[in-house]
Coordinates of C-alpha atoms and ligand atoms in Angstrom, one line a residue:
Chain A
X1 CA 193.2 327.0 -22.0
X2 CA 190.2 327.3 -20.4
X3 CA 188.9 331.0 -19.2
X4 CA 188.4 331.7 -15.5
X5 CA 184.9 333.4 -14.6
X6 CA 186.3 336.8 -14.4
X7 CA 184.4 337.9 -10.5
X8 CA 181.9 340.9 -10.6
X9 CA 183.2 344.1 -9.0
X10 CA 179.7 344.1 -7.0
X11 CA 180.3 341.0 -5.6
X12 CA 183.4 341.6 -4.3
X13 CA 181.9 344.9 -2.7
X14 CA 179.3 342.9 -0.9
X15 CA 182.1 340.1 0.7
X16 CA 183.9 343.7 1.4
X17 CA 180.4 345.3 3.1
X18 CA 180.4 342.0 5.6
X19 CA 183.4 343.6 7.2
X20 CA 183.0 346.6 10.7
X21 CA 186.1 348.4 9.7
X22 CA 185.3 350.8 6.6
X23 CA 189.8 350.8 6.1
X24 CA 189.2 346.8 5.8
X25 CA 186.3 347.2 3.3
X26 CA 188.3 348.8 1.3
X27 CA 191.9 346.7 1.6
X28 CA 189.6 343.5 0.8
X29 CA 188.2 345.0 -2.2
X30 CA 191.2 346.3 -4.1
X31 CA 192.9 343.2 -3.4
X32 CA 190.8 340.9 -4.7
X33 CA 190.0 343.5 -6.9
X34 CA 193.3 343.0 -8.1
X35 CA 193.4 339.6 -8.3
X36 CA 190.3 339.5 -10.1
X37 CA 188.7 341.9 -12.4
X38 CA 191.4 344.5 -12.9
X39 CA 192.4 343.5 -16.3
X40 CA 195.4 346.1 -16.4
X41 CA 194.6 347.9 -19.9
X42 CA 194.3 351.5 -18.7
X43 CA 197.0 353.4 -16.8
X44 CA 195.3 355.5 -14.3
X45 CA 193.2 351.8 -13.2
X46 CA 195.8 349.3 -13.3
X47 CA 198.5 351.2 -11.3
X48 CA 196.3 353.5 -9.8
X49 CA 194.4 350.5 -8.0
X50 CA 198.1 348.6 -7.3
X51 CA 198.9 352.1 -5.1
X52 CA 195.8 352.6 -3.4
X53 CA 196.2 348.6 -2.0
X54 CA 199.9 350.1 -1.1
X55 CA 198.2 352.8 0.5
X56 CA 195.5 350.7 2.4
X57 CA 197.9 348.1 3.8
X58 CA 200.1 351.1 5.3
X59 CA 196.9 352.1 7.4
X60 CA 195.6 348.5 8.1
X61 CA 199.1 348.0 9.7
X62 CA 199.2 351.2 11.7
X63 CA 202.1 352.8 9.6
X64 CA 199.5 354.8 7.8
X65 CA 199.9 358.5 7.5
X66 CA 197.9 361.8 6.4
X67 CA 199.7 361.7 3.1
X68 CA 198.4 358.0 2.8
X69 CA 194.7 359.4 3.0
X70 CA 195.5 362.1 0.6
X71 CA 196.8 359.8 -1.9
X72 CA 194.0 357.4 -2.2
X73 CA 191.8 360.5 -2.2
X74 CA 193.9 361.5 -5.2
X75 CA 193.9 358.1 -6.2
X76 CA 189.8 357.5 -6.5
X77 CA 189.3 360.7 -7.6
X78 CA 191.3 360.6 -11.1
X79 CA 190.4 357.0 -11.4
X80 CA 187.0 358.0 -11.4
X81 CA 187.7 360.5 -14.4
X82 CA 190.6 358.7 -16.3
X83 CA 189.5 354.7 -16.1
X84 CA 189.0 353.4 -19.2
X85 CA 186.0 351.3 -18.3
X86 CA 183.1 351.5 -15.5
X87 CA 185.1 348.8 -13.4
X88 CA 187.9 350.6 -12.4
X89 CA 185.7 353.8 -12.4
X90 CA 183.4 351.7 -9.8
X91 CA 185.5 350.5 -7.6
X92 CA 187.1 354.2 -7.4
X93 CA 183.6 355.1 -6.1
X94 CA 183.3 352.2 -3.8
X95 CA 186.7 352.7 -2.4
X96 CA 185.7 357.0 -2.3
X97 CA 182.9 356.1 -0.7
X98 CA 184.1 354.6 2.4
X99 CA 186.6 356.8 2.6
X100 CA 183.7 359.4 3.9
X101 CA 183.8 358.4 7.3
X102 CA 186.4 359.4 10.2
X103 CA 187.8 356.2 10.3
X104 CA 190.4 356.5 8.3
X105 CA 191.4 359.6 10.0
X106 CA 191.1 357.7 12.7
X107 CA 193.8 355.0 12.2
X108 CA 196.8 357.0 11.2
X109 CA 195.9 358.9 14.4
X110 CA 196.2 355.4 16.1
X111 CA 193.1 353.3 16.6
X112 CA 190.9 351.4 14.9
X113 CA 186.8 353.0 15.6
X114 CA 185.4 349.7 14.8
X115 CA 188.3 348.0 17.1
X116 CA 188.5 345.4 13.9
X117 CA 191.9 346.1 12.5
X118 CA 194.3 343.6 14.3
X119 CA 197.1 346.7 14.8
X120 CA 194.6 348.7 17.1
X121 CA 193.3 346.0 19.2
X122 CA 194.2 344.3 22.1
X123 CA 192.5 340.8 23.8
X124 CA 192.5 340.8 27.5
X125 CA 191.2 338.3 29.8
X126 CA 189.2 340.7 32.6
X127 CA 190.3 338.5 36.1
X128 CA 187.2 339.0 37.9
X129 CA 185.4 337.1 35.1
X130 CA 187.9 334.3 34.4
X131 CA 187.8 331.1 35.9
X132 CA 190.8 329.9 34.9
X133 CA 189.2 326.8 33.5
X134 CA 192.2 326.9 31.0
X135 CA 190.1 325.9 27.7
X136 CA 191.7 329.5 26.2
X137 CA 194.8 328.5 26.8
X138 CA 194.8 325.3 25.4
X139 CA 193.2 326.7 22.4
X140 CA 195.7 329.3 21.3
X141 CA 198.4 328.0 18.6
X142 CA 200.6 330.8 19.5
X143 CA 201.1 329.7 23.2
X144 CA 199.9 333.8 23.5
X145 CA 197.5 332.6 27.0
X146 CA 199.7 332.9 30.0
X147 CA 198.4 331.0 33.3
X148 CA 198.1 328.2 35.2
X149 CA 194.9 325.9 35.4
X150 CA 192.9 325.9 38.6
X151 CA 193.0 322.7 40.6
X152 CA 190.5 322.3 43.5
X153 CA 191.9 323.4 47.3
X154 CA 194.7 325.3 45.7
X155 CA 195.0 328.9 46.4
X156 CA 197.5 331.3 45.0
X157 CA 197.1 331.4 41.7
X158 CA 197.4 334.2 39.2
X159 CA 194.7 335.4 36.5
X160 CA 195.2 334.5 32.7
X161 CA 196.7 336.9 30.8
X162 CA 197.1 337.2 27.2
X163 CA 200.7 338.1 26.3
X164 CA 200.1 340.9 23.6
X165 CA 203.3 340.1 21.9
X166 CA 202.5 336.5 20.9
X167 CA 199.3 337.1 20.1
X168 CA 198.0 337.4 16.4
X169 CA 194.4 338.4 17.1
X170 CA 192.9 335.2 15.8
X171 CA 190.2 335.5 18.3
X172 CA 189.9 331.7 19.0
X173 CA 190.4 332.3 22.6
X174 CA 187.2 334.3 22.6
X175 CA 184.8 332.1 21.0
X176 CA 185.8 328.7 23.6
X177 CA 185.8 331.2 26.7
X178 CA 182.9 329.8 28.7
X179 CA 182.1 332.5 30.9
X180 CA 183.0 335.7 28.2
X181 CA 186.3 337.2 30.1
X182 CA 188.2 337.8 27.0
X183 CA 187.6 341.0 25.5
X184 CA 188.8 342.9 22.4
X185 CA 190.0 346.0 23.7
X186 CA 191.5 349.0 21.7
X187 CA 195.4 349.0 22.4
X188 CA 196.7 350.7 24.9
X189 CA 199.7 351.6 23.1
X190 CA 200.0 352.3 19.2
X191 CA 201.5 349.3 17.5
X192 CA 202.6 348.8 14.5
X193 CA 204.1 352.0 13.8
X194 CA 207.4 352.0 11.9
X195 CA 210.2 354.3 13.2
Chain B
X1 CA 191.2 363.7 -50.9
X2 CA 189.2 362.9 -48.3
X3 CA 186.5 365.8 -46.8
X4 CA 188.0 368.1 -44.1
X5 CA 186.0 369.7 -41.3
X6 CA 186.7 373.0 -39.6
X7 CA 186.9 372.4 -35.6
X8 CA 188.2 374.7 -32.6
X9 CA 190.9 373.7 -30.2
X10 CA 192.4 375.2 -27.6
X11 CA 190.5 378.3 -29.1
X12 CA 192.4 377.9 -32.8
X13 CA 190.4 376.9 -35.5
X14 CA 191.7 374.0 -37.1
X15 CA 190.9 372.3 -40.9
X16 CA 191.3 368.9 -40.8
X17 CA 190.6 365.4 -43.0
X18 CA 187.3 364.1 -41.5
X19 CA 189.3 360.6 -40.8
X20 CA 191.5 362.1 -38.1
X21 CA 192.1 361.5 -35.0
X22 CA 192.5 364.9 -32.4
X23 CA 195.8 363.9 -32.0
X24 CA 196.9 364.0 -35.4
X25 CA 194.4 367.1 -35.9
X26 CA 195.7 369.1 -33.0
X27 CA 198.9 367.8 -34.4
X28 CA 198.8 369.8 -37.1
X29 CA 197.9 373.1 -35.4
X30 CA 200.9 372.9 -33.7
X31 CA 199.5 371.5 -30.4
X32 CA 200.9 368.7 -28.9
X33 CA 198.2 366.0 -26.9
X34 CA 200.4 364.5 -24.4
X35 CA 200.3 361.0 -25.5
X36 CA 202.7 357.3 -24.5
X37 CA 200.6 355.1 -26.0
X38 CA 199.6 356.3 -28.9
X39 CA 201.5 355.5 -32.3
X40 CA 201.1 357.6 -35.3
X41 CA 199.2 354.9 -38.2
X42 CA 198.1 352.6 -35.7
X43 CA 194.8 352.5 -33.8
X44 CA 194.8 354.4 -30.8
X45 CA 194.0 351.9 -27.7
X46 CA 193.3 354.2 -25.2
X47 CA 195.7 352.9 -22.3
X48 CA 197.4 355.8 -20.9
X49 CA 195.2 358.3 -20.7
X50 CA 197.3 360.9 -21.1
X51 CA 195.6 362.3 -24.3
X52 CA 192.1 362.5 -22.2
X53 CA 190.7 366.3 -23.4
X54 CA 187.7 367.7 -22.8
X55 CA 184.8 368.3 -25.4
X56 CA 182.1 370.8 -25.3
X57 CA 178.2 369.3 -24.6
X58 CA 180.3 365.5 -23.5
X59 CA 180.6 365.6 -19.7
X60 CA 183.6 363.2 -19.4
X61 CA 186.7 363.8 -21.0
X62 CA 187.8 361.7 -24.4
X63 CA 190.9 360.1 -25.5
X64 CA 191.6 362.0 -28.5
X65 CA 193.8 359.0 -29.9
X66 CA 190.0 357.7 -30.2
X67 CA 187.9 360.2 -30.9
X68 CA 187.7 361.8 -34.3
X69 CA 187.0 365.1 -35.7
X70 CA 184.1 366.4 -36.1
X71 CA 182.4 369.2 -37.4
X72 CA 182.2 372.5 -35.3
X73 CA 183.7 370.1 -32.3
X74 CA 185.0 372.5 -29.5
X75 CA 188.2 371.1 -27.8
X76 CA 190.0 372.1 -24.6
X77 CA 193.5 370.0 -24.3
X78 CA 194.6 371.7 -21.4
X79 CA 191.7 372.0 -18.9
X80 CA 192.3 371.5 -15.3
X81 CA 191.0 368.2 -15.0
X82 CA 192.9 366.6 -17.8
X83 CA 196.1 368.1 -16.5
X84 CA 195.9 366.9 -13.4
X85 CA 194.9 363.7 -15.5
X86 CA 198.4 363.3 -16.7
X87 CA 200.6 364.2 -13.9
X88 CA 198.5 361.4 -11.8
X89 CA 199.7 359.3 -14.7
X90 CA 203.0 360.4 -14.8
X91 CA 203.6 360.3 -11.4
X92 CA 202.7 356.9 -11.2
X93 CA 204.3 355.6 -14.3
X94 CA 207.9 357.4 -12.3
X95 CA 207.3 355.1 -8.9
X96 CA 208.3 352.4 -11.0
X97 CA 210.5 353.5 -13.0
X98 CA 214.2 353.1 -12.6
X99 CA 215.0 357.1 -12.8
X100 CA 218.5 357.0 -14.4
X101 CA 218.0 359.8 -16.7
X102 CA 221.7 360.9 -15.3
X103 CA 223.0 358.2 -17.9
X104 CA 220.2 356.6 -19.7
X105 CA 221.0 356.2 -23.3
X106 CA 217.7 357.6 -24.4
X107 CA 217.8 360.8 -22.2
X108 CA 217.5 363.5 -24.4
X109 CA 213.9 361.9 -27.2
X110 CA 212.5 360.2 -24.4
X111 CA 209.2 361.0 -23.8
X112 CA 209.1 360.0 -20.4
X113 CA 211.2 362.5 -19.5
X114 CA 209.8 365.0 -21.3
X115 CA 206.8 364.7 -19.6
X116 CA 208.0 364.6 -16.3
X117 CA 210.1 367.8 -17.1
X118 CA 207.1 369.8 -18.3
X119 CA 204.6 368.7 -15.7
X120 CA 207.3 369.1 -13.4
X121 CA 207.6 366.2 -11.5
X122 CA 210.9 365.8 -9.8
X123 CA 210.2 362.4 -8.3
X124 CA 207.3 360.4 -7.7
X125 CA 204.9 360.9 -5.0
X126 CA 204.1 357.5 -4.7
X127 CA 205.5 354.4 -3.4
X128 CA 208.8 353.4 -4.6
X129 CA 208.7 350.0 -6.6
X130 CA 211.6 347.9 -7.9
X131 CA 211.8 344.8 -9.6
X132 CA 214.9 343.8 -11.2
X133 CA 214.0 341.6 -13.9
X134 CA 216.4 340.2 -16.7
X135 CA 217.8 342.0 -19.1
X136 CA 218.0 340.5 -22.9
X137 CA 220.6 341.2 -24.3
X138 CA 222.5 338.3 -26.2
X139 CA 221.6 339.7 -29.8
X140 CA 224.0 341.7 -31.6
X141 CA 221.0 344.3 -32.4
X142 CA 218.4 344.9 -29.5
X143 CA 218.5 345.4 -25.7
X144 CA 215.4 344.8 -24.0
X145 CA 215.4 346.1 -20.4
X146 CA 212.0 345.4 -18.8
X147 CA 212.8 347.5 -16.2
X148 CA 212.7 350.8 -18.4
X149 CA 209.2 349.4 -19.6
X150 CA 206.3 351.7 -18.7
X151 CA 203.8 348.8 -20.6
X152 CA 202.2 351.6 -23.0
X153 CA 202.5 348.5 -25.5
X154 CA 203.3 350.5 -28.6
X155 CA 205.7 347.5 -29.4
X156 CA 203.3 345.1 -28.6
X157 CA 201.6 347.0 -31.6
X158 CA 204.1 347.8 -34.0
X159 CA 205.3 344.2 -33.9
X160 CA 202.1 342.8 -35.0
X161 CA 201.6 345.4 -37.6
X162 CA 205.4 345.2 -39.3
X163 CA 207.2 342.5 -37.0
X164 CA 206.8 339.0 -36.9
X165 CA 203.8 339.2 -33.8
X166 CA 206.5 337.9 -31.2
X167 CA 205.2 340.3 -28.3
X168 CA 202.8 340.1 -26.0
X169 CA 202.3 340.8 -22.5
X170 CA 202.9 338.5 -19.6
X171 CA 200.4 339.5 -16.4
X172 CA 198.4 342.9 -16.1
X173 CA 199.6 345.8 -14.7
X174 CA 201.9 346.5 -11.9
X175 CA 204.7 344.1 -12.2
X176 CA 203.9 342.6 -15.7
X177 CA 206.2 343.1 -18.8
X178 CA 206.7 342.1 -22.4
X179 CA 207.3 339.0 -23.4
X180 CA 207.8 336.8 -26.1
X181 CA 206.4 333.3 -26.2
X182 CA 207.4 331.5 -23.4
X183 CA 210.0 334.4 -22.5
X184 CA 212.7 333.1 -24.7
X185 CA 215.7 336.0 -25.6
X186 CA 214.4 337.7 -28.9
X187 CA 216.7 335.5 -31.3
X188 CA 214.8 332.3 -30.3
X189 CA 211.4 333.9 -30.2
X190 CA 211.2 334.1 -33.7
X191 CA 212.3 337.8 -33.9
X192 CA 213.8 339.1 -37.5
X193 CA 215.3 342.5 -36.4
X194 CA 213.5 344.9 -38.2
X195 CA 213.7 347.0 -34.8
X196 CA 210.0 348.9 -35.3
X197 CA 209.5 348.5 -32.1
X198 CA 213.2 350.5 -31.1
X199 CA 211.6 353.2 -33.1
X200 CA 208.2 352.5 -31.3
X201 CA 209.7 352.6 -27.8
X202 CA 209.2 356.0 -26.0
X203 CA 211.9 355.2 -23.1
X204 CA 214.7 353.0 -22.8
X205 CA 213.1 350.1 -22.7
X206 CA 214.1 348.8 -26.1
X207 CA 217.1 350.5 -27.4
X208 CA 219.6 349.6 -30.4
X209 CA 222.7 347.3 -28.9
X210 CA 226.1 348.6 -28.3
X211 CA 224.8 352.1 -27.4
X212 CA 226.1 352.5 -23.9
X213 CA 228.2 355.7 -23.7
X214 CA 228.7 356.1 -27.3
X215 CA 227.4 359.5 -27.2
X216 CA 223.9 361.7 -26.1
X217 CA 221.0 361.7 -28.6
X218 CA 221.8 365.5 -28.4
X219 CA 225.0 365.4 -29.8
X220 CA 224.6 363.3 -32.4
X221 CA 223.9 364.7 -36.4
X222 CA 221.0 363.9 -37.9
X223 CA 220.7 363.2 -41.6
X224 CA 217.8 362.6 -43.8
X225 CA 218.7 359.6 -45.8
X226 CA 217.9 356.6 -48.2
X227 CA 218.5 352.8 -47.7
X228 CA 220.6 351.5 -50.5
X229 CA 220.7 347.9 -49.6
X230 CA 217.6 347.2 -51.9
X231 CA 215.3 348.3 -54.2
X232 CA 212.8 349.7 -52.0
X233 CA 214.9 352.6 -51.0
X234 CA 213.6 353.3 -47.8
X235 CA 214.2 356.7 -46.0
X236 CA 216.1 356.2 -42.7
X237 CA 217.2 359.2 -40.2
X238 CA 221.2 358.3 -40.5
X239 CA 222.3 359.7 -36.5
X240 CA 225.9 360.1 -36.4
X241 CA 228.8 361.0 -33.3
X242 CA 231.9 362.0 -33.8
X243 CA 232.1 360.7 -38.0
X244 CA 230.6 357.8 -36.6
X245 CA 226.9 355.9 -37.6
X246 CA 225.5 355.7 -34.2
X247 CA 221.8 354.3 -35.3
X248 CA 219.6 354.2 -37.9
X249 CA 216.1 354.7 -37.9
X250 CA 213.2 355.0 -40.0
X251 CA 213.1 358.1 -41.4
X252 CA 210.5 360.7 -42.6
X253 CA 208.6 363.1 -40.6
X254 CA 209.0 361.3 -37.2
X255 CA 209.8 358.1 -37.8
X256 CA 206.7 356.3 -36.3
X257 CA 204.6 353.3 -37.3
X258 CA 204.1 354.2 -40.6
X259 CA 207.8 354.1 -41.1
X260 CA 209.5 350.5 -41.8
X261 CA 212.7 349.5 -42.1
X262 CA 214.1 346.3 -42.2
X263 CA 217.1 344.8 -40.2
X264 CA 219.9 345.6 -43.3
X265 CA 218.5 349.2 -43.2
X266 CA 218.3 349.7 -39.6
X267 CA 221.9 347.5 -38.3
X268 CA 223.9 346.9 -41.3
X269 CA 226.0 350.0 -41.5
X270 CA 229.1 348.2 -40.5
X271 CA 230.0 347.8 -43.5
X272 CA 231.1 352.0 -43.2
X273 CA 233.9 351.2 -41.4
X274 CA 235.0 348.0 -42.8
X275 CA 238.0 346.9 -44.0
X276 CA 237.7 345.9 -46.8
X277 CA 235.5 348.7 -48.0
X278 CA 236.8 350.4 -51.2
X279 CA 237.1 354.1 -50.0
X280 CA 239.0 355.6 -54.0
X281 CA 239.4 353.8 -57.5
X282 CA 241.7 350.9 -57.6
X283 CA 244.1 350.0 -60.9
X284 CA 245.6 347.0 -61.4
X285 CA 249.2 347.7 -61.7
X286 CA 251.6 344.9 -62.0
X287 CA 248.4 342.3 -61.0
X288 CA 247.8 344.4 -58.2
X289 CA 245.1 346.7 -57.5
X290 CA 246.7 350.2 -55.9
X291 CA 244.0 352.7 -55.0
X292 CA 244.8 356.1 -57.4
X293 CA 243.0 359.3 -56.3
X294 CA 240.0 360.7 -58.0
X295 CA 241.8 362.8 -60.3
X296 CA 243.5 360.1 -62.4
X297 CA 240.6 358.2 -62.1
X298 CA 238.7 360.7 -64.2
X299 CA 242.0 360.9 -66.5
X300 CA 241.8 357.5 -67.4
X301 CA 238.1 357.6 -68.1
X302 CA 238.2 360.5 -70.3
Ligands
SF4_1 S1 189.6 350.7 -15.7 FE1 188.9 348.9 -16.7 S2 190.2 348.8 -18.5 FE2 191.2 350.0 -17.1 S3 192.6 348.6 -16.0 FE3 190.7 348.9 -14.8 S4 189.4 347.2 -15.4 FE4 191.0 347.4 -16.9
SF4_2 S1 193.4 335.8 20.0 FE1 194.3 333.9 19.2 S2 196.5 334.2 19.5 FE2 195.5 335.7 20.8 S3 195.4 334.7 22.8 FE3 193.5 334.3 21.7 S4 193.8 332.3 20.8 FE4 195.8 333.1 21.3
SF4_3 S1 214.0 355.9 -20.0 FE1 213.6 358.1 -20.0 S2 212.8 358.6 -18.0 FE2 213.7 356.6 -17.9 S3 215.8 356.9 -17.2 FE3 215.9 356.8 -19.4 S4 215.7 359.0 -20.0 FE4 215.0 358.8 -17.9
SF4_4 S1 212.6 343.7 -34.0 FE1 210.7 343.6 -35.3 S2 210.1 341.4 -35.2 FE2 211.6 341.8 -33.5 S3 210.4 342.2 -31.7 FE3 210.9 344.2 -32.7 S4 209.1 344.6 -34.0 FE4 209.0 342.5 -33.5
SF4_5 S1 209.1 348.0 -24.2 FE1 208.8 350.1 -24.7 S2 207.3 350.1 -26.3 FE2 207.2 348.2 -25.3 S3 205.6 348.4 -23.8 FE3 207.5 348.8 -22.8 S4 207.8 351.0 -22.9 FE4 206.2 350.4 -24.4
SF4_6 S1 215.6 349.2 -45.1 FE1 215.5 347.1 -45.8 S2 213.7 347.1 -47.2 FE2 214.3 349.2 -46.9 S3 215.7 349.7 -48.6 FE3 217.0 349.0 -46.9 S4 217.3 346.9 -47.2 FE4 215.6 347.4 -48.4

């Protein structure tokens, strides 16, 4: 059997630094921290880590609560003392670390600071700046774009609209929009949130 | 005998052989290191955590499984941050853990449960996780529920130690369990029954067949005793309910990893109850053998 390269815990914090949102830093990192390096022989580590991705995901997906942030506090913290070796106690650090900003706060108060986490944002197509070329809608996989394509002498038509409930954030719309009407918006309305 | 050095801890000065570990040193002062990976007479491996303490002039806290004695060492076992240590562990260890101590079979020497009772943890603070996996039971001598498994690897261990090596984990961390190779039930992986690792188990992950609602560990007897079926003459811990053998394991102090027994010692105590066990002396009267009570029997000798 032939011995996967184990990854190094700094190199998954610097794919994890690429992203805005500090709550998706962290999700990144203890997954693939997960699947990677965490090689499960201490306690307070190998579970530890397991919950705080538990933990994460619940405020990635707008579900997350005060209790969530006062786990992973917990969480980091003892890992930092009780991990057997410097890469759990590491990415206990990394993870405590971006935990010092608001922005976790943030999110289990409903929305996103960085507007990055697909449960707290919204794409909208502003109508003054659309001109309903249709290249958006034609685009989207998820038939989310609602509207009809301009033809010349015709009058009547109504603006594109994105229709929030088909749409998965994939921003695909945004990137073949020639004239830059589709924005990324926080959401009106908190989503997500499990009753 | 080995040197002994003179240590403190928890404020109690201690005397113990230089080759000990704080576990076994503390041990012997009569204070308990919380411990649920640890096995007496094997190396610690440090897994747990539980046993962290804290040392005087070392600013992180050591596994005392690990650490030895040393002379003039100061040791605090029950600082703040090692406390807190251990219910973090605890509490984690109980989100995934089935919590039937209502009629688990081991309630009553499990150490989980001790534990939880005195940190007090009612129920776990963390997310609930299940995961149902197989149970293997088609031996007449050990049930091995995964799902009672809290992956402290003490039979992992004990097996290569005094087993035949058939364990090993399968995956790392949450979610993985004990295996044997290529997850075969223990009777095709090789296993010979000497049950260390039943002894070795601290819940009810591993457990002595035919168990189920034949009695609480804390109303069985308990009887120092000797193995008979050999020369060796092992002690065993004889635990019996209601007139009845309900296991056998090894005996001595606590029964740890220092303590083997073999499969005849640990499950053959049928024979007890057998038929054709003979319970008084027998004469042959008329080509027949008749049992005759003690009394004649000395009689007839003398
Ligand atoms: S702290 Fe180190 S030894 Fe412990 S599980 Fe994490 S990676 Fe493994
Ligand atoms: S973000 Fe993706 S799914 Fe949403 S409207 Fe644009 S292309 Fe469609
Ligand atoms: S193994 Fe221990 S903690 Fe688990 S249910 Fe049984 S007695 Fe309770
Ligand atoms: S009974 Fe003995 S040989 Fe079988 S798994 Fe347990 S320790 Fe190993
Ligand atoms: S089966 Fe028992 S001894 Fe083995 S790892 Fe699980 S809890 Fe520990
Ligand atoms: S436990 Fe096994 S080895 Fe020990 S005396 Fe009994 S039969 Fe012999």
């Amino acid at each position: 059997m032939e011995k996967k390269k184990v990854v190094k815990v700094e190199e998954i914090k610097k794919a994890a630094e690429e992203k805005r949102c500090p709550v998706q830093k962290a999700a990144y990192y203890i997954e693939e921290f997960l699947k990677g390096p965490m090689c499960g022989r201490c306690f307070p580590c190998a579970f530890g880590s397991y919950e705080a991705g538990v933990r994460l995901r619940n405020i990635i997906e707008g579900s997350g609560k005060e209790e969530d942030i006062f786990a992973l506090r917990r969480i980091t913290e003892d890992m930092i003392v009780a991990s057997l070796c410097k890469r759990g106690k590491d990415s206990a650090e990394f993870v405590h670390e971006w935990m010092e900003t608001d922005a976790f706060k943030e999110h289990v108060e409903g929305r996103c600071p960085d507007i990055d986490c697909p449960a707290f944002i919204e794409y909208i197509i502003i109508p003054e700046k659309c001109t309903m070329c249709g290249l958006c809608k034609e685009v989207c996989k998820y038939n989310a774009v609602l509207g009809e394509k301009k033809v010349k002498y015709k009058t009547g038509y109504l603006p594109f609209e994105v229709r929030q409930k088909r749409c998965v954030k994939c921003g695909d719309c945004i990137d073949v929009c020639p004239t830059g009407a589709i924005i990324v918006t926080e959401s009106r309305k908190k989503e997500g949130v499990k009753v | 005998m080995a040197d002994t050095v003179k240590l403190t801890i928890d404020g109690k000065e201690v005397r113990a052989r230089a080759d000990m570990n704080l576990i076994d040193a503390a041990e012997t002062a009569g204070i308990h290191i919380p411990n649920l990976c640890y096995l007496k007479g094997l190396k610690g491996s440090g897994a747990c955590r539980l046993c962290l303490v804290e040392i005087e002039g070392l600013k992180s806290p050591m596994t005392a499984c690990t650490t030895r004695v040393k002379e003039g060492m100061f040791v605090n076992t029950r600082t703040e941050k090692v406390q807190e240590i251990r219910k973090y562990v605890i509490d984690l260890i109980l989100s995934m853990h089935p919590l039937d101590c209502m009629t688990c079979t081991k309630a009553g020497v499990c150490e989980l449960q001790k534990y939880a009772y005195d940190f007090g943890i009612k129920e776990s603070t963390f997310t609930r996780k299940k995961f149902g996996f197989p149970v293997d039971n088609k031996n007449p001598f050990i049930n091995r529920d995964p799902d009672y498994c809290i992956l402290c690897g003490r039979c992992v261990r004990v097996c290569k130690e005094q087993g035949t090596a058939v364990l090993d984990f399968h995956g790392r961390g949450v979610g993985s369990r004990v295996v044997t190779a290529e997850d075969k039930p223990l009777q095709e992986g090789g296993c010979t029954f000497c049950g260390s690792c039943v002894d070795a188990c601290p819940v009810n992950a591993l457990l002595e067949a035919d168990r189920w609602r034949k009695g609480r560990e804390w109303e069985y007897e308990r009887y120092n005793s000797v193995c008979l079926s050999c020369g060796n003459a092992c002690d065993t811990v004889v635990s019996v309910h209601d007139k009845d053998v309900a296991k056998v394991n090894a005996g001595a102090d606590d029964g740890r990893a220092r303590h083997y027994i073999c499969a005849y010692g640990r499950f053959g105590f049928d024979f007890i109850n057998a038929d054709t066990r003979v319970m008084s002396p027998l004469k042959r009267i008329d080509g027949e053998l008749k049992p005759i009570s003690w009394d004649e029997e000395a009689n007839q000798l003398g």
